[in-house]
Coordinates of C-alpha atoms in Angstrom, one line a residue:
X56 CA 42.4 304.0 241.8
X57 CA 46.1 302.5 242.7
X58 CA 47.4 304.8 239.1
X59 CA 45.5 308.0 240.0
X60 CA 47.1 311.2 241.0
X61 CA 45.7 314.2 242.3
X62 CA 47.3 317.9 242.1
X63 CA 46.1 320.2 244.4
X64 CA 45.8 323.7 243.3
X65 CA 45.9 326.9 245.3
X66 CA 42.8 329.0 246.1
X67 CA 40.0 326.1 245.3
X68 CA 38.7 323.8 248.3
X69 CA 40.2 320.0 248.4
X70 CA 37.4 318.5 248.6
X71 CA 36.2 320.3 245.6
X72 CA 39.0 319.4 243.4
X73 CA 38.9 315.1 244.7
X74 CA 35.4 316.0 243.8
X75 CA 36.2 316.8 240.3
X76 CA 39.0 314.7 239.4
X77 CA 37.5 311.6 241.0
X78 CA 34.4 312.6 238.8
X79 CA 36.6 313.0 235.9
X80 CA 38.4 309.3 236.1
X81 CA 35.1 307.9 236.4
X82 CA 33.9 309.4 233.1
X83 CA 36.6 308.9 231.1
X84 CA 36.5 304.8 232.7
X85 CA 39.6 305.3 234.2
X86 CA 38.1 303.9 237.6
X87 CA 36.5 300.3 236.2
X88 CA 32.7 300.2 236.9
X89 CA 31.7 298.6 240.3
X90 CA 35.0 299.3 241.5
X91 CA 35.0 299.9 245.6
X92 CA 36.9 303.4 246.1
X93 CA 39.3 303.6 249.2
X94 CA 38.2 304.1 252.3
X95 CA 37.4 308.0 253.5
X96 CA 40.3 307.3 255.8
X97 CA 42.5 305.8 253.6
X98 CA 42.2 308.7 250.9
X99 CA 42.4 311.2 253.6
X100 CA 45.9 309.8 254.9
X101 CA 47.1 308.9 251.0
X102 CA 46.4 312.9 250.1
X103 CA 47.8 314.3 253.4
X104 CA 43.7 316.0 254.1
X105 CA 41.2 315.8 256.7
X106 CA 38.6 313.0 256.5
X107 CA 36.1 316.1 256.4
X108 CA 37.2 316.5 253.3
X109 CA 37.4 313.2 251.4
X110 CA 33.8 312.8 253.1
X111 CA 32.4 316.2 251.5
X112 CA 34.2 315.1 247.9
X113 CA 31.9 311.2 248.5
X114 CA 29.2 312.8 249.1
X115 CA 28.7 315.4 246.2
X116 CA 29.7 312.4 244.1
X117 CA 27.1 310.4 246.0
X118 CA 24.7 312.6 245.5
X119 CA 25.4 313.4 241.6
X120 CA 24.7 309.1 241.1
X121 CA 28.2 309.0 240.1
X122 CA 28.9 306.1 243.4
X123 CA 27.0 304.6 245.2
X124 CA 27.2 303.2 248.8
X125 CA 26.6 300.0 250.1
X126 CA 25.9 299.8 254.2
X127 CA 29.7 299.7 255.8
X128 CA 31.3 298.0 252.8
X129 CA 32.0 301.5 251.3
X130 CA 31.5 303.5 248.2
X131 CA 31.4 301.9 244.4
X132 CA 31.3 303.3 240.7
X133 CA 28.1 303.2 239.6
X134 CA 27.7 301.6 235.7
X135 CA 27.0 304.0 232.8
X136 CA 26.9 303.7 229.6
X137 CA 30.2 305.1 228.5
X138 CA 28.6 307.1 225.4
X139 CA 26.3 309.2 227.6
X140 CA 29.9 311.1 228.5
X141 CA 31.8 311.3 224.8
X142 CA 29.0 312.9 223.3
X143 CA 29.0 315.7 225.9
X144 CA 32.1 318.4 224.7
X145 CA 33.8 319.5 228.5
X146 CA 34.6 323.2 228.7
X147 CA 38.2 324.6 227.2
X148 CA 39.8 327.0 229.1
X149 CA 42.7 328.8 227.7
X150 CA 45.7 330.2 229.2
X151 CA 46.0 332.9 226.7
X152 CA 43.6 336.0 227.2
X153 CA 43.5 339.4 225.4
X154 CA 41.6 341.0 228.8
X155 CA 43.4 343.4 229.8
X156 CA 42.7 344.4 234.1
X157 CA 41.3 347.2 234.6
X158 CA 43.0 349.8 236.8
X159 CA 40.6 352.5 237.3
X160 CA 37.0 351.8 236.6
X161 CA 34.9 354.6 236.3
X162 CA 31.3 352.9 236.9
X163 CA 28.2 354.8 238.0
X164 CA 26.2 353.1 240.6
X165 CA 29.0 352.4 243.0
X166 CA 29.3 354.8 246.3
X167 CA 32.0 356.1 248.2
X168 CA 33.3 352.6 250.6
X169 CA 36.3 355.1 252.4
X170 CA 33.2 357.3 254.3
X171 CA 30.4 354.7 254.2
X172 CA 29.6 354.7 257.5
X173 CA 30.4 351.5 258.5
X174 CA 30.8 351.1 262.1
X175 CA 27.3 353.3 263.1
X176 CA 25.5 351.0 260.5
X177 CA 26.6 348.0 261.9
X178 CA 25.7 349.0 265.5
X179 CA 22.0 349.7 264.4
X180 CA 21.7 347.0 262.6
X181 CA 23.1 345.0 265.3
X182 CA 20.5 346.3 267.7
X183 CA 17.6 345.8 265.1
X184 CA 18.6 342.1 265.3
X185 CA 17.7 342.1 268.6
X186 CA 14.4 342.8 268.6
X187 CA 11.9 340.3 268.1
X188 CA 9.9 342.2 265.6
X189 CA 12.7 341.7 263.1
X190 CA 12.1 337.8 263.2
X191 CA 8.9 337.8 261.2
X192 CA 7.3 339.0 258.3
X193 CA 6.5 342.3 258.3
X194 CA 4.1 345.1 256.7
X195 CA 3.6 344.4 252.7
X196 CA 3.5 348.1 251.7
X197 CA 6.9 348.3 254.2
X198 CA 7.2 349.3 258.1
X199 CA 5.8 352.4 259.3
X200 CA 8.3 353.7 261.5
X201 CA 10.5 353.8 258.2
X202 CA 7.2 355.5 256.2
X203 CA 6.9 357.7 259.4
X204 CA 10.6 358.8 258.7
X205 CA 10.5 358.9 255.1
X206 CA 7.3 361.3 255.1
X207 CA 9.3 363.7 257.0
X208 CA 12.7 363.9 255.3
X209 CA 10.9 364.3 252.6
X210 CA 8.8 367.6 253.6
X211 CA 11.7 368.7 254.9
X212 CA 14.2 368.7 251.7
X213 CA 12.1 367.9 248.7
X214 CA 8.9 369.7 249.8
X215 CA 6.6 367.2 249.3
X216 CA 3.7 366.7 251.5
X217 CA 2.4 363.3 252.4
X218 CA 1.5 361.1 255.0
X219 CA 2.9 357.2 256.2
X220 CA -0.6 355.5 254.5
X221 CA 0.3 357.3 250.8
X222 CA 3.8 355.9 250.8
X223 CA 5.0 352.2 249.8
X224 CA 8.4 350.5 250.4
X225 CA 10.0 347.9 247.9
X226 CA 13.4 346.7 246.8
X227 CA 14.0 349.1 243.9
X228 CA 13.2 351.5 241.3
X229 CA 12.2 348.8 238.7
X230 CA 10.2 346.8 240.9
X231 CA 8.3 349.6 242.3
X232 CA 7.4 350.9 238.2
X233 CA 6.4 346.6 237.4
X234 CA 3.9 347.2 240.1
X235 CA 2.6 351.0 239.1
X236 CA 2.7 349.3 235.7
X237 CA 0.6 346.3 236.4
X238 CA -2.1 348.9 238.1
X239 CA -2.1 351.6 235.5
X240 CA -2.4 349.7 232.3
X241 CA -5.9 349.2 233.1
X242 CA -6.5 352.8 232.4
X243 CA -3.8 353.3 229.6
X244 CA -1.8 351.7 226.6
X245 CA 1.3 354.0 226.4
X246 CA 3.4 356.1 228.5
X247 CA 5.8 359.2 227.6
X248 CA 9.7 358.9 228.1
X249 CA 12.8 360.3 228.4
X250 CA 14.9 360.4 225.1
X251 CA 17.6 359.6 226.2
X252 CA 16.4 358.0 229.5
X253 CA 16.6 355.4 231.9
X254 CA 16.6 351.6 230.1
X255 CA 15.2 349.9 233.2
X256 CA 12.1 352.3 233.3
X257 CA 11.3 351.7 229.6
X258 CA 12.1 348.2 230.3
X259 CA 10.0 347.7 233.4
X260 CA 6.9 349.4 231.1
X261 CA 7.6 347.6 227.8
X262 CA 7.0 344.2 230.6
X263 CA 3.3 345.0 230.8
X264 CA 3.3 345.7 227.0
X265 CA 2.7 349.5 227.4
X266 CA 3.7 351.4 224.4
X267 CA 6.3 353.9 224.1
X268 CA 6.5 358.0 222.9
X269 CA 9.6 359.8 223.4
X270 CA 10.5 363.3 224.8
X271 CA 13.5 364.7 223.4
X272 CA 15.8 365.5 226.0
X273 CA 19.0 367.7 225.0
X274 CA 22.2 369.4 226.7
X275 CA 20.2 372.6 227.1
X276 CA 17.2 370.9 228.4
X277 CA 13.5 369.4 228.1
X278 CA 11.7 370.2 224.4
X279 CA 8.4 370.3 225.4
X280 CA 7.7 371.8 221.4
X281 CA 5.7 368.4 220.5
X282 CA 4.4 367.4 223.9
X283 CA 0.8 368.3 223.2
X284 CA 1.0 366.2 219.5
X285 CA 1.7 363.1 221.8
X286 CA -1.5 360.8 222.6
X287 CA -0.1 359.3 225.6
X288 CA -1.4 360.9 229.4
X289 CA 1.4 358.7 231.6
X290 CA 4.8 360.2 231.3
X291 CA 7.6 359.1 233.2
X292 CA 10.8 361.8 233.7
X293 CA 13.9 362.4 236.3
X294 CA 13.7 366.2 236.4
X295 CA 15.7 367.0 239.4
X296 CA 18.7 365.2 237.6
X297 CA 18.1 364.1 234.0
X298 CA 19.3 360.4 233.3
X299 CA 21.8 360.3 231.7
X300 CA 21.9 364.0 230.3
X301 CA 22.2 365.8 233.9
X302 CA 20.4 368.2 233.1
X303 CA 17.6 369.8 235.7
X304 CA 14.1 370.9 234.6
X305 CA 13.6 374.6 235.5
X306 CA 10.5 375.8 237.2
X307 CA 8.9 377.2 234.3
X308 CA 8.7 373.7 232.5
X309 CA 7.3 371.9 235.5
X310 CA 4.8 373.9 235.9
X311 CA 4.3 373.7 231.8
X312 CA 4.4 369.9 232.2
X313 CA 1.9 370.0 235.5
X314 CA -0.7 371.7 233.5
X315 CA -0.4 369.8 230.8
X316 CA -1.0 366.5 232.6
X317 CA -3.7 368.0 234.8
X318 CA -5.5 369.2 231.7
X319 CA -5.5 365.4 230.1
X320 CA -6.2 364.0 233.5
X321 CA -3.2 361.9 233.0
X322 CA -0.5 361.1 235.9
X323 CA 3.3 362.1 236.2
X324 CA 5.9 359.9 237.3
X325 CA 8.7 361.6 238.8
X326 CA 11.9 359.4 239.2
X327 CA 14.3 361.7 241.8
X328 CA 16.6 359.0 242.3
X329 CA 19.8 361.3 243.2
X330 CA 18.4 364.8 244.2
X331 CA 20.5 365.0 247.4
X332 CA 23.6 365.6 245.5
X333 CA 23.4 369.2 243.6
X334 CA 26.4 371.4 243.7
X335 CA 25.8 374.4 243.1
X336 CA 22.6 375.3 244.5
X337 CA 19.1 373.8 245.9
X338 CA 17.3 371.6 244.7
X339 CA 14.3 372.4 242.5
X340 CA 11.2 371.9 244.3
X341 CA 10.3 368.2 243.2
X342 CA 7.2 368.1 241.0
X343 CA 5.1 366.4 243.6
X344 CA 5.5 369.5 246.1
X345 CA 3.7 371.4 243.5
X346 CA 1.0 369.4 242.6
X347 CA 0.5 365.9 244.9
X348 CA -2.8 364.9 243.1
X349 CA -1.6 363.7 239.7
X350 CA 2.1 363.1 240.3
X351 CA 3.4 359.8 241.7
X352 CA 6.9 360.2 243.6
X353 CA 9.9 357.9 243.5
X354 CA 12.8 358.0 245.3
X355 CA 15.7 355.2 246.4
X356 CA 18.9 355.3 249.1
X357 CA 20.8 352.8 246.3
X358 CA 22.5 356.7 245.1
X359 CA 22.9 358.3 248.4
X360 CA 23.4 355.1 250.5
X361 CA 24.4 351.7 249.5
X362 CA 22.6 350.1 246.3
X363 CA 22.6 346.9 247.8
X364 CA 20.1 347.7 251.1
X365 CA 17.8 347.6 248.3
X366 CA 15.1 349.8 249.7
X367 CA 12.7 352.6 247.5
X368 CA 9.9 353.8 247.9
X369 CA 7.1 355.2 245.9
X370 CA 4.4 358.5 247.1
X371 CA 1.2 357.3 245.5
X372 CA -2.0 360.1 245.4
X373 CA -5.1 359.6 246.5
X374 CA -6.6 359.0 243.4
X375 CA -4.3 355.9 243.5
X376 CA -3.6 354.3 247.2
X377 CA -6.5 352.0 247.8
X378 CA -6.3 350.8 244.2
X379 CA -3.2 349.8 244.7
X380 CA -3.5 348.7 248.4
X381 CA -6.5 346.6 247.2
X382 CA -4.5 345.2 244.7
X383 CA -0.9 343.9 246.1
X384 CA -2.3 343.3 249.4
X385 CA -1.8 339.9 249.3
X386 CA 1.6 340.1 248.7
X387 CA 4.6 340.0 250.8
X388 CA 7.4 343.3 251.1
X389 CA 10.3 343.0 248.8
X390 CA 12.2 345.0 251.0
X391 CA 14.5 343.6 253.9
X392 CA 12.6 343.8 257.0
X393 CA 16.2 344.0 259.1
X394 CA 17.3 346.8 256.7
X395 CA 13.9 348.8 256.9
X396 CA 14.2 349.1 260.1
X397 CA 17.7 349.9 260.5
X398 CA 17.3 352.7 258.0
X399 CA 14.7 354.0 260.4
X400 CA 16.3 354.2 263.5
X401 CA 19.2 355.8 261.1
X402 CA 17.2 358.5 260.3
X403 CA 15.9 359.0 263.5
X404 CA 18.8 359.3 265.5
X405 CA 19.9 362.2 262.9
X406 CA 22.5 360.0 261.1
X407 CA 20.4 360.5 257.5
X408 CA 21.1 363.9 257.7
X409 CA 25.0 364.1 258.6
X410 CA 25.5 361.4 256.0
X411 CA 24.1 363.4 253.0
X412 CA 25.6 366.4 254.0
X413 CA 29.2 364.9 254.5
X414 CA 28.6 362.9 251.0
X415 CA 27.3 366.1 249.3
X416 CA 30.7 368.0 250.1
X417 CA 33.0 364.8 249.5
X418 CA 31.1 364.1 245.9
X419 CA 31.0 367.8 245.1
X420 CA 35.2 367.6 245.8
X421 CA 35.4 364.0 243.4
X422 CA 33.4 366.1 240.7
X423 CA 35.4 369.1 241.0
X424 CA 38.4 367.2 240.6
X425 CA 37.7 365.1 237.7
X426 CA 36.2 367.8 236.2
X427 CA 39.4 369.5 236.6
X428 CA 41.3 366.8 235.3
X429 CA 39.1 366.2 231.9
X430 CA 39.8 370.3 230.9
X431 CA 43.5 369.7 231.7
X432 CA 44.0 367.0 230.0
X433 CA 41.8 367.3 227.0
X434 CA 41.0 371.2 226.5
X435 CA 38.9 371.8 223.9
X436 CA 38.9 368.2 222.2
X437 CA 36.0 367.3 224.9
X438 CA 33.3 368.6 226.2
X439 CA 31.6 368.6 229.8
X440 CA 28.2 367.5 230.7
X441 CA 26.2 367.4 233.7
X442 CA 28.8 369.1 236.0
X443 CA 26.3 370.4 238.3
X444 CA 25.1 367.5 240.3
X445 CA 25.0 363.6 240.3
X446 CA 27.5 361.0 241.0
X447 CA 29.0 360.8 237.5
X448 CA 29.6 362.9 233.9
X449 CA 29.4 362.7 230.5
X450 CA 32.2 363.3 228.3
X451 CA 31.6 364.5 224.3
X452 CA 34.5 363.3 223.1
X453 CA 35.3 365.5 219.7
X454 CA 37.6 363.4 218.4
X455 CA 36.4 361.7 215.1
X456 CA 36.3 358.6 216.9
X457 CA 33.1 356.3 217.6
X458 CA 31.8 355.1 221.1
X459 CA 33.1 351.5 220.6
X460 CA 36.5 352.7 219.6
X461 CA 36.6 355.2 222.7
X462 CA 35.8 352.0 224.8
X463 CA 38.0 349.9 223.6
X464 CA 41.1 351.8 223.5
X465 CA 40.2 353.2 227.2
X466 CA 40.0 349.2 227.7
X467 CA 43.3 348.6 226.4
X468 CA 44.9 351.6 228.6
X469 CA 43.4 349.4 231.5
X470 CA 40.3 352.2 232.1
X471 CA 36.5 351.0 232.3
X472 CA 34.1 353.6 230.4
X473 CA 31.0 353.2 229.7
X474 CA 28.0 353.8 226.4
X475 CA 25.6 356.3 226.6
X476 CA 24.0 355.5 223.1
X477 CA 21.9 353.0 224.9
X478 CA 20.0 355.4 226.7
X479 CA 19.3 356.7 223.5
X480 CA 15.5 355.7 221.5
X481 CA 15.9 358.4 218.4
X482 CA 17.3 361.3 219.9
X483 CA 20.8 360.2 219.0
X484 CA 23.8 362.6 219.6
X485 CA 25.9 363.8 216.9
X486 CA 29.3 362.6 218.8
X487 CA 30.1 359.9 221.1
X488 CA 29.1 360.4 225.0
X489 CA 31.1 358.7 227.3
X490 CA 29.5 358.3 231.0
X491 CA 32.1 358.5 233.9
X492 CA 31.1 357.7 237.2
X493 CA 33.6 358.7 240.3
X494 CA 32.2 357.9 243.4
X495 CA 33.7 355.2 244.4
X496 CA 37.0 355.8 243.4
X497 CA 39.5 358.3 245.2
X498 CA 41.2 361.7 244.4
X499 CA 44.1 359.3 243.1
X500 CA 42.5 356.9 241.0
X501 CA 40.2 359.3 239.3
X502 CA 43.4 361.4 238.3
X503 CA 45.1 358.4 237.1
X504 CA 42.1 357.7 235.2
X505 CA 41.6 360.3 233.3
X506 CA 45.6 360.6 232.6
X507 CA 45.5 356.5 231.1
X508 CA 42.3 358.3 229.1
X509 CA 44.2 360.7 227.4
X510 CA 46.9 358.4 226.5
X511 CA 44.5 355.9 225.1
X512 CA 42.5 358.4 223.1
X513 CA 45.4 360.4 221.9

């Protein structure tokens, strides 16, 4: 120890870095085994720290074997065999990096921090810890007064009629279709998808080894020309806002695609993750206000809230509730109980409301303005998809250019974009898609954006 030095370095805790180069003279034998280590006073005065600290760096190194103690004489090196270290290659970390930071990133799934509102959530949910109820487990298919609240928002702007018993709270989108999935693969082997669609839905169906047919989905819309050729009677869609195409299914296809399911007794999964935010007009009725016997109902506040209060929920018929009651009864919520019942109270102090309907007009401002930015800058060489609602766009980029070489360059230019051929099972488009999400950046950044875009794809 009397030859060792230690460097501090800015930003990392002390205790952790006496932790790691105390660790790191042991292994390479520069401490001799058996050797007594100072004091926790004496290195704490040597090093200019608090004893706290040497303490905390002893203790992970107790605890890793690599000392050991002995009553009040003090701490030792504990004997290894010196091989056990050489063979094992330590980490290289180079200064030089050809990362460039990103200045603007133009991710979808993020949501508007500036008017989150921050102060009336954190006085609910400040209340809510309050009350005794939120100090236990609570109800597995989630809390009623949230179901209570749910069931009405939902009559009132999607049209759907249900009651608190038919609906089921859980953490997310793909944990609520792993569950539909582990109750409906008893009655079938394949389901019907998007194409392009949503990875985590295929995903979360492909986990209980359900076979996939596609649905073409295009610019102009659903093509329901092959849907009776397909041998599936499950189909999952997102027809209020198509993922990732934008598009919305008109009234005359959902009825189409109602009748068709009711005529093969199947079941329709309607995903309406983001309905809140359409532009130019109302929503579409949602499929399950037309017929709530054969379609099940999804819906999230990740979009129009905050992703990470991880709460969904799922409308289940009545040919499906007690089957699926019977069969996760046993199992515990995987929603928050605190946030369930903060989202609640909420939405029943009228909050819900006034914050969709301040984020509809601030989104609908983002979108016209980086709409307004891609024809500026780009004119005819792009083209715009999905301008009519949502929380991001797509950009056809008619440039001779691939995806990865749009990504990169945009990369280089310090802008995050992001693929859209993933979405994609066969249906594959003709040009590169690029997806640009804008709700979390401001007027500023998403002008900036698109300007380093045009530089880096000129």
């Amino acid at each position: 120890m009397k030859n060792t030095i230690f460097v501090f370095k800015e930003g990392i805790p002390k205790y952790k870095q006496i932790y790691e180069q105390l660790k790191l003279y042991i292994e390479n034998g520069n401490i001799p085994v058996n050797e007594q280590l100072p004091s926790i006073r004496q290195l704490a005065d040597s090093l200019s720290v608090s004893r706290n600290t040497t303490l905390n760096a002893y203790e992970q190194l107790l605890a890793e074997g690599y000392i050991y103690s002995e009553g009040r004489k003090g701490y030792f090196v504990t004997e290894f065999e010196q091989s056990l270290f050489t063979n094992i290659s330590s980490p290289v970390i180079s200064n030089e990096t050809d990362v460039v930071e990103h200045v603007i990133d133009f991710r979808a799934g993020a949501v508007d921090q500036q008017h989150f509102p921050l102060k009336i959530w954190r006085r609910i949910s400040n209340h809510i810890l309050t009350l005794k109820n939120s100090y236990q487990y609570g109800d597995p298919f989630g809390e009623e007064c949230l179901r209570e609240q749910i069931s009405s928002y939902l009559f009132q702007s999607r049209g759907v009629n249900t009651n608190t018993n038919n609906i089921i709270i859980g953490s997310g989108t793909q944990q609520m279709l792993i569950n539909l999935g582990k109750l409906l693969k008893e009655d079938f082997s394949s389901v019907i998808v998007e194409d392009p669609g949503y990875v985590g839905a295929r995903e979360a169906f492909k986990f209980h080894d359900l076979s996939l047919e596609s649905l073409p989905i295009f610019e102009s819309g659903t093509d329901f020309s092959n849907l009776d050729l397909l041998m599936s009677r499950l189909i999952y869609v997102t027809p209020s806002h198509q993922s990732p195409l934008g598009v919305s299914m008109a009234i005359p296809e959902r009825l189409r695609l109602i009748h068709w399911n009711n005529s093969r007794q199947g079941f329709i999964i309607e995903d309406d993750y983001d309905s809140e935010f359409r532009y130019t007009q109302k929503p579409f009725p949602a499929l399950a206000s037309l017929d709530s016997t054969r379609v099940i109902y999804l819906g999230n506040f990740s979009k129009s809230f905050l992703p990470g209060i991880r709460i969904s929920y799922m409308v289940l018929p009545e040919l499906l509730i007690n089957q699926y009651k019977e069969q996760f009864h046993s199992f515990e919520c995987t929603a928050s109980l605190p946030n369930q019942l903060a989202m609640a109270k909420f939405m029943k102090e009228g909050e819900w409301n006034r914050h969709i309907k301040r984020m509809r007009l601030i989104y609908k401002r983002k979108m016209h303005c980086i709409v307004s930015e891609l024809r500026s800058h780009f004119q005819q060489t792009v083209t715009i998809i999905g301008d009519q609602s949502g929380l991001f766009v797509l950009v056809k980029v008619h440039l001779n250019q691939s995806e990865e070489w749009l990504i990169k360059q945009a990369s280089l230019h310090g802008v995050k974009v992001y693929p859209t051929s993933v979405y994609s099972i066969k249906n594959n488009s003709d040009e590169p898609i690029i997806k640009l999400g804008f709700s979390n950046l401001t007027y500023a950044e998403i002008k900036l954006g698109i300007c380093l875009l045009k530089e880096a794809w000129s």
